């Protein structure tokens, strides 16, 4: 409509987090795990993230930690400044999971794609 065009022209959408953006990417394997379409063995879960054991581990303890709401974050290379909160949360949860698993040291790997 004409009223919304004014917002676009004046860049007013820029001040509203994610305004006008739609996540149209197809479902990933992680979306299917969160939807319980693919089974997983949970090791941690809170309102923002879900951690589960890798089905093909390459380490004695191999856990995947993912955000529950992707908000366009379909891979790490898609991260924007709006994702700082969830990415920080994932980093803060990793040592909690490591301690829960009985680890004193751990290696954290971030994959994109």
Short mmCIF file of N, CA, C and O in Angstrom, two decimals:
data_model
loop_
_atom_site.label_atom_id
_atom_site.label_comp_id
_atom_site.label_asym_id
_atom_site.label_seq_id
_atom_site.Cartn_x
_atom_site.Cartn_y
_atom_site.Cartn_z
N UNK A 1 0.83 -1.19 0.00
CA UNK A 1 0.00 0.00 0.00
C UNK A 1 0.87 1.24 0.00
O UNK A 1 2.08 1.18 0.22
N UNK A 2 0.23 2.37 -0.21
CA UNK A 2 0.97 3.64 -0.27
C UNK A 2 1.61 3.99 1.07
O UNK A 2 2.74 4.48 1.12
N UNK A 3 0.91 3.73 2.16
CA UNK A 3 1.45 4.03 3.49
C UNK A 3 2.73 3.23 3.76
O UNK A 3 3.71 3.76 4.28
N UNK A 4 2.73 1.96 3.39
CA UNK A 4 3.91 1.13 3.60
C UNK A 4 5.06 1.54 2.70
O UNK A 4 6.22 1.42 3.06
N UNK A 5 4.75 2.04 1.53
CA UNK A 5 5.79 2.50 0.62
C UNK A 5 6.57 3.65 1.25
O UNK A 5 7.77 3.75 1.08
N UNK A 6 5.87 4.52 2.00
CA UNK A 6 6.54 5.60 2.70
C UNK A 6 7.56 5.08 3.71
O UNK A 6 8.64 5.64 3.85
N UNK A 7 7.20 4.01 4.41
CA UNK A 7 8.13 3.40 5.36
C UNK A 7 9.36 2.88 4.62
O UNK A 7 10.47 3.04 5.08
N UNK A 8 9.13 2.28 3.47
CA UNK A 8 10.24 1.75 2.68
C UNK A 8 11.14 2.87 2.20
O UNK A 8 12.36 2.82 2.33
N UNK A 9 10.54 3.92 1.66
CA UNK A 9 11.28 5.05 1.12
C UNK A 9 12.10 5.74 2.20
O UNK A 9 13.25 6.12 1.98
N UNK A 10 11.52 5.89 3.38
CA UNK A 10 12.20 6.59 4.48
C UNK A 10 13.07 5.66 5.33
O UNK A 10 13.59 6.08 6.35
N UNK A 11 13.20 4.41 4.92
CA UNK A 11 14.03 3.40 5.60
C UNK A 11 13.62 3.19 7.05
O UNK A 11 14.43 2.89 7.91
N UNK A 12 12.35 3.35 7.34
CA UNK A 12 11.87 3.15 8.71
C UNK A 12 11.90 1.68 9.11
O UNK A 12 11.98 1.36 10.29
N UNK A 13 11.85 0.78 8.12
CA UNK A 13 11.94 -0.65 8.43
C UNK A 13 13.30 -0.98 9.03
O UNK A 13 13.44 -1.93 9.80
N UNK A 14 14.32 -0.20 8.69
CA UNK A 14 15.68 -0.49 9.15
C UNK A 14 15.80 -0.50 10.67
O UNK A 14 16.71 -1.11 11.22
N UNK A 15 14.93 0.20 11.36
CA UNK A 15 15.01 0.27 12.82
C UNK A 15 14.25 -0.86 13.51
O UNK A 15 14.32 -0.99 14.72
N UNK A 16 13.54 -1.66 12.76
CA UNK A 16 12.76 -2.76 13.33
C UNK A 16 13.45 -4.06 12.97
O UNK A 16 13.58 -4.42 11.81
N UNK A 17 13.90 -4.77 13.98
CA UNK A 17 14.66 -6.00 13.78
C UNK A 17 13.96 -6.97 12.83
O UNK A 17 12.85 -7.41 13.09
N UNK A 18 14.61 -7.27 11.72
CA UNK A 18 14.10 -8.25 10.79
C UNK A 18 12.87 -7.84 10.01
O UNK A 18 12.28 -8.65 9.31
N UNK A 19 12.47 -6.58 10.11
CA UNK A 19 11.25 -6.14 9.42
C UNK A 19 11.38 -6.34 7.92
O UNK A 19 12.39 -6.03 7.32
N UNK A 20 10.35 -6.87 7.33
CA UNK A 20 10.32 -7.06 5.89
C UNK A 20 11.09 -8.27 5.40
O UNK A 20 11.06 -8.58 4.23
N UNK A 21 11.80 -8.96 6.31
CA UNK A 21 12.58 -10.13 5.91
C UNK A 21 11.79 -11.40 6.20
O UNK A 21 11.13 -11.50 7.22
N UNK A 22 11.89 -12.33 5.33
CA UNK A 22 11.22 -13.62 5.53
C UNK A 22 12.24 -14.73 5.32
O UNK A 22 13.01 -14.69 4.37
N UNK A 23 12.21 -15.69 6.19
CA UNK A 23 13.09 -16.84 6.07
C UNK A 23 12.39 -17.84 5.17
O UNK A 23 11.47 -18.54 5.60
N UNK A 24 12.79 -17.89 3.92
CA UNK A 24 12.15 -18.77 2.95
C UNK A 24 13.02 -19.96 2.56
O UNK A 24 12.67 -20.71 1.66
N UNK A 25 14.14 -20.12 3.25
CA UNK A 25 15.02 -21.25 2.94
C UNK A 25 14.32 -22.56 3.29
O UNK A 25 13.51 -22.61 4.22
N UNK A 26 14.61 -23.61 2.55
CA UNK A 26 13.98 -24.90 2.85
C UNK A 26 14.42 -25.42 4.22
O UNK A 26 15.45 -25.01 4.76
N UNK A 27 13.64 -26.33 4.75
CA UNK A 27 13.96 -26.93 6.05
C UNK A 27 15.30 -27.65 5.98
O UNK A 27 15.60 -28.34 5.00
N UNK A 28 16.09 -27.47 7.02
CA UNK A 28 17.37 -28.17 7.12
C UNK A 28 17.19 -29.44 7.95
O UNK A 28 16.14 -29.66 8.55
N UNK A 29 18.22 -30.24 8.00
CA UNK A 29 18.17 -31.44 8.84
C UNK A 29 17.93 -31.04 10.29
O UNK A 29 17.24 -31.74 11.04
N UNK A 30 18.46 -29.90 10.71
CA UNK A 30 18.28 -29.45 12.09
C UNK A 30 16.84 -29.04 12.36
O UNK A 30 16.31 -29.29 13.44
N UNK A 31 16.19 -28.43 11.38
CA UNK A 31 14.77 -28.11 11.53
C UNK A 31 13.97 -29.39 11.72
O UNK A 31 13.04 -29.45 12.53
N UNK A 32 14.34 -30.43 10.97
CA UNK A 32 13.63 -31.70 11.07
C UNK A 32 13.89 -32.39 12.41
O UNK A 32 13.00 -33.04 12.96
N UNK A 33 15.09 -32.21 12.96
CA UNK A 33 15.39 -32.76 14.28
C UNK A 33 14.57 -32.03 15.33
O UNK A 33 13.96 -32.65 16.20
N UNK A 34 14.51 -30.71 15.24
CA UNK A 34 13.72 -29.93 16.20
C UNK A 34 12.23 -30.26 16.10
O UNK A 34 11.52 -30.24 17.11
N UNK A 35 11.76 -30.57 14.90
CA UNK A 35 10.35 -30.92 14.70
C UNK A 35 10.07 -32.38 15.06
O UNK A 35 8.95 -32.85 14.91
N UNK A 36 11.09 -33.09 15.52
CA UNK A 36 10.98 -34.52 15.90
C UNK A 36 10.67 -35.42 14.71
O UNK A 36 10.20 -36.54 14.87
N UNK A 37 10.96 -34.93 13.49
CA UNK A 37 10.80 -35.76 12.29
C UNK A 37 11.99 -36.72 12.16
O UNK A 37 11.87 -37.77 11.53
N UNK A 38 13.11 -36.31 12.72
CA UNK A 38 14.31 -37.14 12.76
C UNK A 38 14.65 -37.32 14.24
O UNK A 38 14.75 -36.33 14.97
N UNK A 39 14.83 -38.56 14.69
CA UNK A 39 15.12 -38.77 16.12
C UNK A 39 16.52 -38.28 16.50
O UNK A 39 17.42 -38.23 15.67
N UNK A 40 16.66 -37.92 17.76
CA UNK A 40 17.96 -37.49 18.28
C UNK A 40 18.01 -37.82 19.77
O UNK A 40 16.98 -38.05 20.40
N UNK A 41 19.23 -37.85 20.29
CA UNK A 41 19.43 -38.10 21.71
C UNK A 41 19.82 -36.78 22.37
O UNK A 41 20.96 -36.32 22.24
N UNK A 42 18.88 -36.18 23.05
CA UNK A 42 19.10 -34.87 23.67
C UNK A 42 20.05 -34.98 24.85
O UNK A 42 20.02 -35.95 25.62
N UNK A 43 20.92 -33.98 24.98
CA UNK A 43 21.78 -33.88 26.17
C UNK A 43 21.55 -32.57 26.90
O UNK A 43 21.92 -32.44 28.07
N UNK A 44 20.93 -31.60 26.23
CA UNK A 44 20.64 -30.30 26.85
C UNK A 44 19.56 -29.62 26.03
O UNK A 44 19.53 -29.74 24.80
N UNK A 45 18.70 -28.88 26.74
CA UNK A 45 17.69 -28.11 26.04
C UNK A 45 17.24 -26.98 26.95
O UNK A 45 17.08 -27.15 28.15
N UNK A 46 17.08 -25.80 26.36
CA UNK A 46 16.47 -24.67 27.06
C UNK A 46 15.54 -23.97 26.08
O UNK A 46 15.26 -24.51 25.00
N UNK A 47 15.07 -22.79 26.42
CA UNK A 47 14.14 -22.09 25.54
C UNK A 47 14.75 -21.68 24.21
O UNK A 47 14.04 -21.52 23.23
N UNK A 48 16.08 -21.53 24.17
CA UNK A 48 16.74 -21.00 22.97
C UNK A 48 17.52 -22.02 22.15
O UNK A 48 17.75 -21.80 20.96
N UNK A 49 17.94 -23.10 22.78
CA UNK A 49 18.80 -24.03 22.03
C UNK A 49 18.53 -25.48 22.40
O UNK A 49 17.86 -25.79 23.39
N UNK A 50 19.07 -26.35 21.57
CA UNK A 50 18.91 -27.79 21.73
C UNK A 50 20.26 -28.44 21.42
O UNK A 50 20.90 -28.10 20.41
N UNK A 51 20.71 -29.34 22.28
CA UNK A 51 21.96 -30.06 22.07
C UNK A 51 21.68 -31.56 22.06
O UNK A 51 20.89 -32.06 22.85
N UNK A 52 22.35 -32.24 21.13
CA UNK A 52 22.12 -33.68 20.97
C UNK A 52 23.39 -34.36 20.50
O UNK A 52 24.29 -33.74 19.93
N UNK A 53 23.45 -35.66 20.72
CA UNK A 53 24.62 -36.44 20.32
C UNK A 53 24.65 -36.64 18.80
O UNK A 53 23.62 -36.90 18.19
N UNK A 54 25.85 -36.53 18.25
CA UNK A 54 26.03 -36.77 16.82
C UNK A 54 25.83 -38.25 16.53
O UNK A 54 26.29 -39.10 17.31
N UNK A 55 25.16 -38.57 15.43
CA UNK A 55 24.92 -39.99 15.11
C UNK A 55 26.16 -40.65 14.49
O UNK A 55 26.23 -41.87 14.41
N UNK A 56 27.13 -39.84 14.05
CA UNK A 56 28.38 -40.37 13.51
C UNK A 56 29.54 -39.61 14.16
O UNK A 56 30.24 -38.83 13.51
N UNK A 57 29.76 -39.84 15.47
CA UNK A 57 30.76 -39.05 16.19
C UNK A 57 32.18 -39.27 15.68
O UNK A 57 32.53 -40.38 15.27
N UNK A 58 32.96 -38.20 15.71
CA UNK A 58 34.38 -38.29 15.36
C UNK A 58 35.24 -38.00 16.59
O UNK A 58 36.44 -37.82 16.47
N UNK A 59 34.61 -37.96 17.73
CA UNK A 59 35.31 -37.75 19.01
C UNK A 59 34.55 -38.57 20.07
O UNK A 59 33.38 -38.91 19.87
N UNK A 60 35.21 -38.88 21.18
CA UNK A 60 34.52 -39.64 22.24
C UNK A 60 33.23 -38.95 22.72
O UNK A 60 32.24 -39.62 23.01
N UNK A 61 33.25 -37.64 22.79
CA UNK A 61 32.05 -36.86 23.10
C UNK A 61 31.85 -35.90 21.93
O UNK A 61 32.67 -35.02 21.70
N UNK A 62 30.78 -36.11 21.17
CA UNK A 62 30.52 -35.28 19.98
C UNK A 62 29.06 -34.85 20.04
O UNK A 62 28.15 -35.65 19.80
N UNK A 63 28.88 -33.60 20.39
CA UNK A 63 27.54 -33.05 20.61
C UNK A 63 27.31 -31.88 19.67
O UNK A 63 28.20 -31.04 19.49
N UNK A 64 26.13 -31.83 19.09
CA UNK A 64 25.75 -30.71 18.23
C UNK A 64 24.84 -29.78 19.03
O UNK A 64 23.93 -30.24 19.72
N UNK A 65 25.07 -28.49 18.91
CA UNK A 65 24.31 -27.48 19.63
C UNK A 65 23.72 -26.52 18.62
O UNK A 65 24.46 -25.90 17.85
N UNK A 66 22.39 -26.42 18.60
CA UNK A 66 21.72 -25.61 17.57
C UNK A 66 20.69 -24.67 18.20
O UNK A 66 20.12 -24.98 19.24
N UNK A 67 20.45 -23.54 17.54
CA UNK A 67 19.37 -22.66 18.02
C UNK A 67 18.02 -23.28 17.68
O UNK A 67 17.87 -23.95 16.67
N UNK A 68 17.03 -23.04 18.53
CA UNK A 68 15.69 -23.56 18.27
C UNK A 68 14.95 -22.73 17.23
O UNK A 68 14.11 -23.24 16.51
N UNK A 69 15.23 -21.47 17.18
CA UNK A 69 14.59 -20.59 16.20
C UNK A 69 15.66 -20.08 15.27
O UNK A 69 16.60 -19.40 15.71
N UNK A 70 15.55 -20.36 14.01
CA UNK A 70 16.66 -20.02 13.11
C UNK A 70 16.65 -18.56 12.65
O UNK A 70 17.69 -18.01 12.41
N UNK A 71 15.51 -17.93 12.52
CA UNK A 71 15.45 -16.51 12.15
C UNK A 71 16.45 -16.13 11.06
O UNK A 71 17.19 -15.17 11.19
N UNK A 72 16.50 -16.93 10.01
CA UNK A 72 17.41 -16.66 8.91
C UNK A 72 18.80 -17.23 9.11
O UNK A 72 19.63 -17.19 8.20
N UNK A 73 19.09 -17.76 10.28
CA UNK A 73 20.41 -18.31 10.58
C UNK A 73 20.45 -19.78 10.17
O UNK A 73 20.50 -20.68 10.99
N UNK A 74 20.38 -20.01 8.86
CA UNK A 74 20.38 -21.37 8.33
C UNK A 74 21.77 -21.96 8.26
O UNK A 74 21.93 -23.16 8.12
N UNK A 75 22.77 -21.11 8.34
CA UNK A 75 24.17 -21.53 8.44
C UNK A 75 24.94 -20.35 9.02
O UNK A 75 24.48 -19.22 8.98
N UNK A 76 26.09 -20.61 9.59
CA UNK A 76 26.85 -19.57 10.27
C UNK A 76 27.22 -18.42 9.33
O UNK A 76 27.25 -17.26 9.74
N UNK A 77 27.44 -18.72 8.07
CA UNK A 77 27.79 -17.66 7.12
C UNK A 77 26.63 -16.71 6.87
O UNK A 77 26.82 -15.64 6.30
N UNK A 78 25.43 -17.05 7.32
CA UNK A 78 24.26 -16.18 7.18
C UNK A 78 24.06 -15.29 8.41
O UNK A 78 23.11 -14.52 8.47
N UNK A 79 24.97 -15.39 9.39
CA UNK A 79 24.83 -14.62 10.63
C UNK A 79 24.94 -13.12 10.36
O UNK A 79 25.72 -12.67 9.52
N UNK A 80 24.12 -12.37 11.10
CA UNK A 80 24.16 -10.91 11.05
C UNK A 80 24.27 -10.40 12.49
O UNK A 80 24.21 -11.19 13.43
N UNK A 81 24.36 -9.10 12.64
CA UNK A 81 24.46 -8.55 13.99
C UNK A 81 23.23 -8.88 14.83
O UNK A 81 23.31 -8.95 16.05
N UNK A 82 22.10 -9.14 14.18
CA UNK A 82 20.89 -9.51 14.92
C UNK A 82 21.00 -10.89 15.57
O UNK A 82 20.22 -11.23 16.45
N UNK A 83 21.96 -11.68 15.14
CA UNK A 83 22.13 -13.02 15.68
C UNK A 83 23.13 -13.07 16.85
O UNK A 83 23.37 -14.15 17.39
N UNK A 84 23.67 -11.93 17.24
CA UNK A 84 24.67 -11.92 18.32
C UNK A 84 24.15 -12.57 19.59
O UNK A 84 24.87 -13.31 20.26
N UNK A 85 22.91 -12.31 19.94
CA UNK A 85 22.35 -12.85 21.17
C UNK A 85 22.32 -14.36 21.19
O UNK A 85 22.79 -14.99 22.15
N UNK A 86 21.80 -14.97 20.14
CA UNK A 86 21.72 -16.43 20.11
C UNK A 86 23.10 -17.06 19.97
O UNK A 86 23.39 -18.08 20.60
N UNK A 87 23.97 -16.45 19.19
CA UNK A 87 25.32 -17.00 19.05
C UNK A 87 26.07 -16.93 20.38
O UNK A 87 26.76 -17.87 20.76
N UNK A 88 25.91 -15.83 21.10
CA UNK A 88 26.51 -15.72 22.43
C UNK A 88 25.93 -16.74 23.39
O UNK A 88 26.66 -17.35 24.19
N UNK A 89 24.63 -16.95 23.30
CA UNK A 89 23.98 -17.94 24.16
C UNK A 89 24.54 -19.34 23.90
O UNK A 89 24.84 -20.09 24.84
N UNK A 90 24.72 -19.68 22.63
CA UNK A 90 25.28 -20.99 22.29
C UNK A 90 26.69 -21.15 22.88
O UNK A 90 27.04 -22.21 23.41
N UNK A 91 27.49 -20.08 22.81
CA UNK A 91 28.85 -20.14 23.37
C UNK A 91 28.81 -20.27 24.89
O UNK A 91 29.66 -20.95 25.47
N UNK A 92 27.83 -19.65 25.53
CA UNK A 92 27.72 -19.73 26.99
C UNK A 92 27.21 -21.10 27.44
O UNK A 92 27.55 -21.57 28.53
N UNK A 93 26.41 -21.74 26.62
CA UNK A 93 25.84 -23.05 26.97
C UNK A 93 26.87 -24.17 26.76
O UNK A 93 26.84 -25.17 27.49
N UNK A 94 27.78 -24.00 25.82
CA UNK A 94 28.77 -25.06 25.53
C UNK A 94 29.53 -25.52 26.78
O UNK A 94 29.62 -26.73 27.03
N UNK A 95 30.06 -24.63 27.62
CA UNK A 95 30.75 -25.13 28.81
C UNK A 95 29.81 -25.79 29.84
O UNK A 95 30.24 -26.67 30.59
N UNK A 96 28.57 -25.39 29.86
CA UNK A 96 27.58 -26.04 30.74
C UNK A 96 27.41 -27.50 30.32
O UNK A 96 27.41 -28.41 31.15
N UNK A 97 27.29 -27.71 29.01
CA UNK A 97 27.16 -29.07 28.49
C UNK A 97 28.44 -29.86 28.74
O UNK A 97 28.38 -31.03 29.15
N UNK A 98 29.59 -29.24 28.52
CA UNK A 98 30.87 -29.93 28.75
C UNK A 98 30.97 -30.39 30.20
O UNK A 98 31.34 -31.54 30.47
N UNK A 99 30.61 -29.53 31.13
CA UNK A 99 30.65 -29.90 32.55
C UNK A 99 29.67 -31.03 32.84
O UNK A 99 30.00 -31.98 33.55
N UNK A 100 28.49 -30.93 32.28
CA UNK A 100 27.47 -31.97 32.43
C UNK A 100 27.98 -33.32 31.92
O UNK A 100 27.64 -34.38 32.46
N UNK A 101 28.81 -33.28 30.88
CA UNK A 101 29.38 -34.49 30.29
C UNK A 101 30.64 -34.97 31.01
O UNK A 101 31.25 -35.96 30.62
N UNK A 102 31.03 -34.24 32.05
CA UNK A 102 32.20 -34.64 32.83
C UNK A 102 33.52 -34.21 32.22
O UNK A 102 34.58 -34.73 32.58
N UNK A 103 33.49 -33.26 31.33
CA UNK A 103 34.70 -32.78 30.66
C UNK A 103 35.28 -31.58 31.40
O UNK A 103 34.54 -30.68 31.81
N UNK A 104 36.60 -31.55 31.53
CA UNK A 104 37.25 -30.37 32.09
C UNK A 104 37.78 -29.47 30.99
O UNK A 104 37.89 -28.26 31.15
N UNK A 105 38.15 -30.08 29.88
CA UNK A 105 38.55 -29.35 28.67
C UNK A 105 37.68 -29.85 27.53
O UNK A 105 37.23 -30.99 27.53
N UNK A 106 37.48 -28.98 26.55
CA UNK A 106 36.73 -29.40 25.38
C UNK A 106 37.12 -28.55 24.18
O UNK A 106 37.68 -27.47 24.33
N UNK A 107 36.82 -29.06 23.04
CA UNK A 107 37.07 -28.36 21.78
C UNK A 107 35.72 -27.98 21.20
O UNK A 107 34.82 -28.82 21.13
N UNK A 108 35.59 -26.75 20.79
CA UNK A 108 34.36 -26.26 20.21
C UNK A 108 34.61 -25.93 18.74
O UNK A 108 35.52 -25.17 18.41
N UNK A 109 33.82 -26.53 17.85
CA UNK A 109 33.96 -26.32 16.41
C UNK A 109 32.69 -25.71 15.89
O UNK A 109 31.59 -26.18 16.22
N UNK A 110 32.80 -24.66 15.09
CA UNK A 110 31.64 -24.03 14.48
C UNK A 110 31.67 -24.30 12.98
O UNK A 110 32.63 -23.93 12.31
N UNK A 111 30.67 -24.96 12.47
CA UNK A 111 30.57 -25.26 11.05
C UNK A 111 29.56 -24.33 10.38
O UNK A 111 28.61 -23.87 11.01
N UNK A 112 29.76 -24.10 9.11
CA UNK A 112 28.81 -23.31 8.33
C UNK A 112 28.54 -24.06 7.04
O UNK A 112 29.37 -24.11 6.14
N UNK A 113 27.37 -24.67 6.98
CA UNK A 113 27.00 -25.39 5.77
C UNK A 113 27.18 -26.88 5.88
O UNK A 113 27.58 -27.43 6.84
#
